[in-house]
Amino acid sequence: MKPTTMRFGRYTTIVVFGLITAFPLLYLLSGSLMSFQEISQYPPKLLPSELVWGNYAEAWEYLTPRTVLNTFIFVISVLVLQLAICLPAGFALAKIRIRGAGVLLAMFVVPIFLPANLTLIPTFIVTLELGLVGSFAGLILPVVGHASLGILLFRQFFVTFPGGLIEAARLDGAGWFRTFFSIALPLAKPVIASYSVVTFLTAWNMYIWPLVAAPGPDTRVLTLALAPLAQGEFSNISPSVGFAAAVVAMIPVLLVFVLFQRWFTRGIVGSGLE
């Protein structure tokens, strides 16, 4: 086959599969701008005859700014606290000679293979006994404790970190904390960005734990607010308003991924997970 034909076939395949993959998202955007009559008719319409921007106003009123704020508090707190735990732990396991480091490493591997539903009830009981159910602390801290994957990811990155830089800093009199904050941390930006994107997406989409630990209106997050909209005919909210609410909830996630996509790719490659 000629190179031009092969290139055309390759791009055509990419475009076709890209459109297939993006179709649910495109229909979500289209449905969010339809009227109740248009989105409910059969066969379904792909494009609205008239743009109904009022759906987004109703969706925002339904979600409430407090719910959006609660979600950002939850997600950012989980991200910051997990980074504060995973970064120094991964660096220590990779560069500091610790007695029993192999046993510690094995202990961090085991939780990754445990199903989340298996630990849900014990985690809830501990949270309940501590009196944290229904509070932000009970919502955030148990999720922060699921840091095994992050520790292993950063440990893998720091294992490949040039040892000469660490030795030079140590010879200049820098302690481990100074070496970590001044040498290792600035060069770990790609893997930090990739982990931040994954953690942000995971926390933003959590449903089961927020439902169990903090379902009240003062701590309700977006996933709990969106769940009743999936009841279809049993919901008193128009499906088009539900589509608009889903778009509103999707925008922060989309912005985070677009802004950090370059760093995300570099971090995955640099961490040895490719």
Coordinates of C-alpha atoms in Angstrom, one line a residue:
M1 CA 0.0 0.0 0.0
K2 CA 1.1 3.5 -0.7
P3 CA 2.1 5.7 2.3
T4 CA -0.6 8.2 1.4
T5 CA -3.3 5.5 1.4
M6 CA -2.0 4.1 4.7
R7 CA -2.0 7.5 6.3
F8 CA -5.5 8.2 5.1
G9 CA -6.7 4.9 6.4
R10 CA -5.1 5.5 9.8
Y11 CA -6.6 8.9 10.2
T12 CA -10.0 7.7 9.1
T13 CA -9.9 4.9 11.7
I14 CA -8.9 7.4 14.4
V15 CA -11.7 9.8 13.5
V16 CA -14.3 7.1 13.3
F17 CA -13.4 5.5 16.7
G18 CA -13.0 9.0 18.2
L19 CA -16.6 9.9 17.1
I20 CA -17.9 6.6 18.5
T21 CA -16.1 7.2 21.8
A22 CA -17.2 10.9 22.0
F23 CA -20.9 10.2 21.0
P24 CA -22.2 9.8 24.6
L25 CA -20.5 13.1 25.6
L26 CA -21.8 14.9 22.5
Y27 CA -25.4 13.6 23.1
L28 CA -25.1 14.7 26.8
L29 CA -24.3 18.2 25.6
S30 CA -27.0 18.2 23.0
G31 CA -29.6 16.8 25.4
S32 CA -28.8 19.4 28.0
L33 CA -30.0 22.1 25.6
M34 CA -33.3 20.4 24.6
S35 CA -36.7 21.0 25.9
F36 CA -38.6 18.3 27.9
Q37 CA -40.7 17.4 24.8
E38 CA -37.7 17.0 22.5
I39 CA -35.7 14.9 24.9
S40 CA -38.6 12.7 25.7
Q41 CA -39.8 12.0 22.2
Y42 CA -39.2 8.7 20.3
P43 CA -37.2 8.2 18.2
P44 CA -34.8 10.5 20.0
K45 CA -33.4 13.6 18.4
L46 CA -29.7 14.2 18.1
L47 CA -29.8 18.0 18.0
P48 CA -32.1 20.5 19.7
S49 CA -34.4 22.6 17.4
E50 CA -34.0 25.4 19.9
L51 CA -31.3 26.0 22.6
V52 CA -32.9 25.9 26.0
W53 CA -30.2 27.6 28.2
G54 CA -32.6 27.7 31.1
N55 CA -31.8 24.1 31.8
Y56 CA -28.5 25.1 33.2
A57 CA -30.0 27.7 35.5
E58 CA -32.4 25.0 36.8
A59 CA -29.6 22.5 37.1
W60 CA -27.4 25.0 39.1
E61 CA -30.4 25.7 41.4
Y62 CA -30.9 22.0 41.9
L63 CA -27.3 21.2 42.6
T64 CA -26.8 24.3 44.8
P65 CA -23.5 26.2 45.3
R66 CA -23.1 24.5 48.7
T67 CA -23.0 21.1 47.2
V68 CA -20.3 22.2 44.7
L69 CA -18.3 23.8 47.5
N70 CA -18.6 20.6 49.6
T71 CA -17.3 18.6 46.6
F72 CA -14.2 20.9 46.2
I73 CA -13.5 20.8 49.9
F74 CA -13.6 17.0 49.8
V75 CA -11.6 16.5 46.7
I76 CA -8.9 19.1 47.4
S77 CA -8.5 17.9 51.0
V78 CA -8.1 14.3 49.9
L79 CA -5.6 15.3 47.3
V80 CA -3.4 17.5 49.5
L81 CA -3.4 15.1 52.4
Q82 CA -2.6 12.1 50.2
L83 CA 0.3 14.0 48.6
A84 CA 1.6 15.0 52.1
I85 CA 1.7 11.3 53.0
C86 CA 2.7 9.6 49.7
L87 CA 5.5 11.8 48.6
P88 CA 7.8 11.6 51.7
A89 CA 6.9 7.9 52.2
G90 CA 7.7 7.0 48.6
F91 CA 11.0 8.9 48.8
A92 CA 12.0 7.2 52.1
L93 CA 11.3 3.8 50.7
A94 CA 13.3 4.5 47.6
K95 CA 16.4 6.3 48.9
I96 CA 16.7 5.7 52.7
R97 CA 18.0 2.4 54.0
I98 CA 15.3 1.3 56.4
R99 CA 15.4 -2.0 58.2
G100 CA 12.4 -4.1 57.1
A101 CA 11.7 -2.0 54.0
G102 CA 10.8 -5.1 52.0
V103 CA 8.1 -6.0 54.6
L104 CA 6.7 -2.5 54.5
L105 CA 6.6 -2.6 50.7
A106 CA 4.7 -5.8 50.8
M107 CA 2.2 -4.3 53.3
F108 CA 1.6 -1.5 50.9
V109 CA 1.0 -3.9 48.0
V110 CA -1.7 -6.0 49.8
P111 CA -4.4 -3.3 50.1
I112 CA -4.4 -2.7 46.3
F113 CA -5.7 -6.2 45.7
L114 CA -8.5 -5.9 48.3
P115 CA -12.0 -5.0 46.9
A116 CA -13.3 -1.7 48.2
N117 CA -16.5 -3.3 49.3
L118 CA -14.6 -5.6 51.6
T119 CA -13.2 -2.7 53.6
L120 CA -16.4 -0.6 53.5
I121 CA -18.1 -1.9 56.7
P122 CA -14.9 -2.1 58.9
T123 CA -14.0 1.5 57.8
F124 CA -17.6 2.7 58.6
I125 CA -17.5 1.0 62.0
V126 CA -14.2 2.7 62.9
T127 CA -15.5 6.1 61.6
L128 CA -18.7 5.6 63.6
E129 CA -16.8 4.7 66.8
L130 CA -14.7 7.8 66.5
G131 CA -17.9 9.9 66.1
L132 CA -16.9 11.2 62.7
V133 CA -19.9 10.0 60.7
G134 CA -21.8 13.0 59.1
S135 CA -18.7 15.3 59.2
F136 CA -16.1 16.3 56.8
A137 CA -13.4 14.6 58.9
G138 CA -15.3 11.3 58.5
L139 CA -15.8 11.9 54.8
I140 CA -12.1 12.8 54.1
L141 CA -9.8 10.9 56.5
P142 CA -10.8 7.3 55.6
V143 CA -10.3 8.1 51.9
V144 CA -6.9 9.7 52.6
G145 CA -5.9 6.4 54.3
H146 CA -6.1 4.6 50.9
A147 CA -2.6 5.8 50.0
S148 CA -0.9 2.5 49.1
L149 CA -1.0 3.1 45.3
G150 CA 0.3 6.6 45.7
I151 CA 3.2 5.5 47.9
L152 CA 4.2 2.7 45.4
L153 CA 3.9 5.1 42.5
F154 CA 6.2 7.7 44.1
R155 CA 8.5 5.0 45.3
Q156 CA 8.9 3.7 41.7
F157 CA 9.6 7.3 40.5
F158 CA 12.3 8.0 43.2
V159 CA 14.0 4.6 42.6
T160 CA 14.9 5.8 39.1
F161 CA 15.9 9.2 40.5
P162 CA 19.6 10.0 39.9
G163 CA 21.5 8.9 43.0
G164 CA 24.3 11.4 42.3
L165 CA 22.1 14.3 43.1
I166 CA 21.1 12.8 46.5
E167 CA 24.8 12.1 47.3
A168 CA 25.9 15.6 46.3
A169 CA 23.3 17.1 48.6
R170 CA 24.2 14.9 51.4
L171 CA 27.9 15.7 51.0
D172 CA 27.1 19.4 51.1
G173 CA 25.5 18.9 54.6
A174 CA 21.9 18.7 53.6
G175 CA 19.7 16.5 55.8
W176 CA 17.1 14.2 54.4
F177 CA 14.3 16.8 54.8
R178 CA 16.3 19.4 53.0
T179 CA 17.3 16.9 50.3
F180 CA 13.7 15.9 49.8
F181 CA 12.2 19.4 49.6
S182 CA 15.0 21.1 47.7
I183 CA 16.2 18.4 45.4
A184 CA 13.7 15.6 44.9
L185 CA 10.4 17.4 45.2
P186 CA 11.0 20.0 42.4
L187 CA 12.0 17.3 40.0
A188 CA 9.0 15.2 40.8
K189 CA 6.4 17.6 39.2
P190 CA 5.4 15.3 36.3
V191 CA 4.6 12.3 38.6
I192 CA 2.9 14.6 41.1
A193 CA 0.7 16.0 38.3
S194 CA -0.2 12.6 37.0
Y195 CA -1.1 11.3 40.5
S196 CA -3.0 14.5 41.2
V197 CA -5.2 14.1 38.1
V198 CA -6.0 10.5 39.0
T199 CA -6.7 11.3 42.6
F200 CA -8.9 14.3 41.7
L201 CA -10.9 12.2 39.2
T202 CA -11.3 9.3 41.7
A203 CA -12.4 11.5 44.6
W204 CA -14.7 13.6 42.4
N205 CA -16.6 10.5 41.2
M206 CA -16.9 8.8 44.6
Y207 CA -20.4 7.8 45.5
I208 CA -20.5 4.9 47.9
W209 CA -18.4 6.3 50.7
P210 CA -20.0 9.8 50.7
L211 CA -23.4 8.1 50.7
V212 CA -22.5 6.0 53.8
A213 CA -20.3 8.5 55.7
A214 CA -21.8 11.9 55.0
P215 CA -25.2 12.0 53.2
G216 CA -26.5 15.1 55.1
P217 CA -27.2 18.4 53.3
D218 CA -24.2 20.1 55.0
T219 CA -21.7 17.6 53.6
R220 CA -23.5 16.3 50.5
V221 CA -21.3 16.1 47.3
L222 CA -22.2 16.3 43.7
T223 CA -22.4 12.5 43.1
L224 CA -25.1 12.3 45.8
A225 CA -27.0 15.2 44.3
L226 CA -26.9 13.7 40.8
A227 CA -28.0 10.2 41.8
P228 CA -31.8 11.0 42.1
L229 CA -31.7 12.3 38.5
A230 CA -31.0 8.8 37.2
Q231 CA -34.4 7.5 38.4
G232 CA -35.9 8.5 35.0
E233 CA -39.7 8.5 35.0
F234 CA -39.7 8.5 38.9
S235 CA -37.9 11.8 39.0
N236 CA -39.7 15.1 39.1
I237 CA -36.8 16.8 37.3
S238 CA -36.7 17.0 33.5
P239 CA -34.1 14.7 31.9
S240 CA -32.7 17.7 30.0
V241 CA -32.1 19.4 33.4
G242 CA -30.4 16.2 34.6
F243 CA -28.2 16.3 31.5
A244 CA -27.3 19.9 32.3
A245 CA -26.5 19.0 35.9
A246 CA -24.2 16.2 34.6
V247 CA -22.4 18.7 32.3
V248 CA -22.0 21.2 35.2
A249 CA -20.5 18.4 37.3
M250 CA -18.2 17.3 34.5
I251 CA -16.7 20.7 33.7
P252 CA -14.1 20.8 36.6
V253 CA -13.0 17.3 35.8
L254 CA -12.6 18.1 32.1
L255 CA -10.6 21.3 32.9
V256 CA -8.3 19.5 35.3
F257 CA -7.6 16.8 32.7
V258 CA -7.0 19.2 29.8
L259 CA -4.8 21.5 31.8
F260 CA -2.6 18.7 33.2
Q261 CA -2.7 16.3 30.3
R262 CA 0.9 17.0 29.3
W263 CA 2.2 16.5 32.8
F264 CA -0.1 13.4 33.2
T265 CA 1.5 11.7 30.2
R266 CA 5.0 12.6 31.3
G267 CA 4.4 11.4 34.8
I268 CA 3.0 8.0 33.6
V269 CA 6.1 7.5 31.4
G270 CA 8.5 8.6 34.1
S271 CA 7.0 6.4 36.8
G272 CA 7.6 3.2 34.9
L273 CA 3.9 2.4 34.4
E274 CA 3.8 2.6 30.7

